[in-house]
Amino acid sequence: MAVYTDVSESELEAFLAEYSVGQLLSYKGIAEGSENSNFLLHTTSGAYILTLYEKRVDKSDLPFFLGLMEHLARKGISCPLPVHRRDGSVTGTLAGRTAALITFLEGMWMRRPIAAHCREVGKALAALHLAGADFPLTRPNALQIDGWRKLWDGSHARADEVEPGLAAEVDADFAELSEKWPKDLPAGIIHADLFPDNVFFLGEKLSGLIDFYFACNDFYAYDVATCLNAWCFEKDFSFNLTKGTALLSGYQSVRPLTPAEKDALPILARGSALRFMLTRLYDWLTIPDGALVQKRDPMEYIRRLRFHRQIKSPSEYGLR
Ligand SMILES: Nc1ncnc2c1ncn2[C@@H]1O[C@H](COP(=O)(O)OP(=O)(O)O)[C@@H](O)[C@H]1O
Ligand SMILES: N[C@@H](CCOP(=O)(O)O)C(=O)O
């Protein structure tokens, strides 16, 4: 459960007094998510999400994240909007944490996405890339190879507890990825975490994107690779070519990939799998058992890494 910080009714009411959102009617912690503490709020003016920013969010990045949501919404991307306080600011302090109120988005995330959902996600991702192109702020991706190394340094010594031989296996990935990582591909604002739990649907129609707290500037095709990892593998870790084809053709119907982006897809998919394996591994080894947060299995991403290592051509992802 992602509620790291408890909030009392009286402190929440004092926080809300700075906004023009009416009176608090109810609030409850949201079990889903892993990075921040989230609450669903009902006030006399409607439903809102209250987020208290926790360990992985650098508070100096909040103008980027919240400003990006406003920019994308203005450009027609369906995403939450930060609610402004009476003084015009979009963050305040609550229970000792920096906190923001954002609008509630209707819809639910797909536990078992089908190809039609993957196609919609591909289209939405490309639309996000185009809409972000003139966003004036930038944020380097903290989770590129150097950032991965820091995570790895904190986990390496215990990696073999998860699976014997894992440390050596991942060391070899680092060596190869450092050598082959692309240097020059089309780049701009990327979501960087567009997993199924961050995409809402009403039926088969995509109703919105949430959770921009990993958004940054990086290669667009890296975002595509992350979506292939997050949306197109089955529970048995087989890659679903029909879903891959749907996601990639959806993306390309809005923003065609360049030949260089297509060629880079296997190495980007491998790097993306390594990145998510590393954050999961770090949490797996450091979050105490019994903590109120759902730990995600790093092995799911080791299995993807193993798949990407043996890819010979980007067409194996369903690329046309
Ligand atoms: N704007 C929103 N509208 C509706 N539900 C939301 C919204 N933002 C977050 N949620 C709910 O909160 C959960 C956690 O949000 P998320 O931003 O993914 O948290 P975290 O950054 O901690 O992973 C989501 O799965 C969703 O159920
Ligand atoms: N998507 C990441 C974890 C980040 O969680 P989120 O709830 O913020 O999307 C993973 O699956 O490892």
PDB file of N, CA and C and ligand atoms in Angstrom, residues 33-35 193 195 197-198 211 214 276 279-280 296, ligand 2:
ATOM      1  N   GLY A  33       0.098   2.126  -6.297  1.00  0.00           N
ATOM      2  CA  GLY A  33       1.217   3.050  -6.433  1.00  0.00           C
ATOM      3  C   GLY A  33       2.346   2.603  -5.520  1.00  0.00           C
ATOM      4  N   SER A  34       3.505   3.178  -5.739  1.00  0.00           N
ATOM      5  CA  SER A  34       4.631   2.728  -4.938  1.00  0.00           C
ATOM      6  C   SER A  34       5.565   3.846  -4.523  1.00  0.00           C
ATOM      7  N   GLU A  35       5.475   4.991  -5.178  1.00  0.00           N
ATOM      8  CA  GLU A  35       6.493   6.013  -4.940  1.00  0.00           C
ATOM      9  C   GLU A  35       6.083   7.024  -3.872  1.00  0.00           C
ATOM     10  N   ASP A 193       7.542   5.986 -17.499  1.00  0.00           N
ATOM     11  CA  ASP A 193       6.964   4.958 -16.615  1.00  0.00           C
ATOM     12  C   ASP A 193       5.530   4.643 -17.056  1.00  0.00           C
ATOM     13  N   PHE A 195       3.418   2.424 -17.592  1.00  0.00           N
ATOM     14  CA  PHE A 195       2.987   1.054 -17.317  1.00  0.00           C
ATOM     15  C   PHE A 195       1.453   1.001 -17.308  1.00  0.00           C
ATOM     16  N   ASP A 197      -0.610   0.449 -15.043  1.00  0.00           N
ATOM     17  CA  ASP A 197      -1.272   1.109 -13.909  1.00  0.00           C
ATOM     18  C   ASP A 197      -1.249   2.632 -14.013  1.00  0.00           C
ATOM     19  N   ASN A 198      -0.598   3.147 -15.045  1.00  0.00           N
ATOM     20  CA  ASN A 198      -0.576   4.593 -15.231  1.00  0.00           C
ATOM     21  C   ASN A 198      -1.396   5.045 -16.432  1.00  0.00           C
ATOM     22  N   ASP A 211       0.640   9.877 -13.377  1.00  0.00           N
ATOM     23  CA  ASP A 211       1.939   9.572 -12.775  1.00  0.00           C
ATOM     24  C   ASP A 211       3.125  10.039 -13.632  1.00  0.00           C
ATOM     25  N   PHE A 214       8.304  10.361 -13.154  1.00  0.00           N
ATOM     26  CA  PHE A 214       9.603   9.968 -13.723  1.00  0.00           C
ATOM     27  C   PHE A 214       9.843  10.704 -15.047  1.00  0.00           C
ATOM     28  N   PHE A 276      14.276  -1.045 -14.898  1.00  0.00           N
ATOM     29  CA  PHE A 276      13.174  -1.404 -13.988  1.00  0.00           C
ATOM     30  C   PHE A 276      13.572  -2.567 -13.087  1.00  0.00           C
ATOM     31  N   THR A 279      15.556  -0.815 -10.095  1.00  0.00           N
ATOM     32  CA  THR A 279      14.779  -0.141  -9.034  1.00  0.00           C
ATOM     33  C   THR A 279      14.024  -1.188  -8.213  1.00  0.00           C
ATOM     34  N   ARG A 280      13.507  -2.201  -8.903  1.00  0.00           N
ATOM     35  CA  ARG A 280      12.788  -3.255  -8.176  1.00  0.00           C
ATOM     36  C   ARG A 280      13.741  -4.032  -7.263  1.00  0.00           C
ATOM     37  N   ARG A 296       7.764  -5.028  -5.899  1.00  0.00           N
ATOM     38  CA  ARG A 296       7.606  -5.615  -7.234  1.00  0.00           C
ATOM     39  C   ARG A 296       8.785  -6.515  -7.524  1.00  0.00           C
TER      40      ARG A 296
HETATM   41  N1  LIG B   2       6.387   0.961 -12.907  1.00  0.00           N
HETATM   42  C1  LIG B   2       7.491   0.626 -12.044  1.00  0.00           C
HETATM   43  C2  LIG B   2       7.331   1.088 -10.645  1.00  0.00           C
HETATM   44  C3  LIG B   2       6.801   2.497 -10.481  1.00  0.00           C
HETATM   45  O1  LIG B   2       5.527   2.362  -9.947  1.00  0.00           O
HETATM   46  P1  LIG B   2       4.296   3.332 -10.280  1.00  0.00           P
HETATM   47  O2  LIG B   2       3.196   2.825  -9.436  1.00  0.00           O
HETATM   48  O3  LIG B   2       4.813   4.704  -9.921  1.00  0.00           O
HETATM   49  O4  LIG B   2       4.012   3.191 -11.755  1.00  0.00           O
HETATM   50  C4  LIG B   2       7.702  -0.902 -11.994  1.00  0.00           C
HETATM   51  O5  LIG B   2       6.768  -1.625 -12.355  1.00  0.00           O
HETATM   52  O6  LIG B   2       8.776  -1.321 -11.575  1.00  0.00           O
END
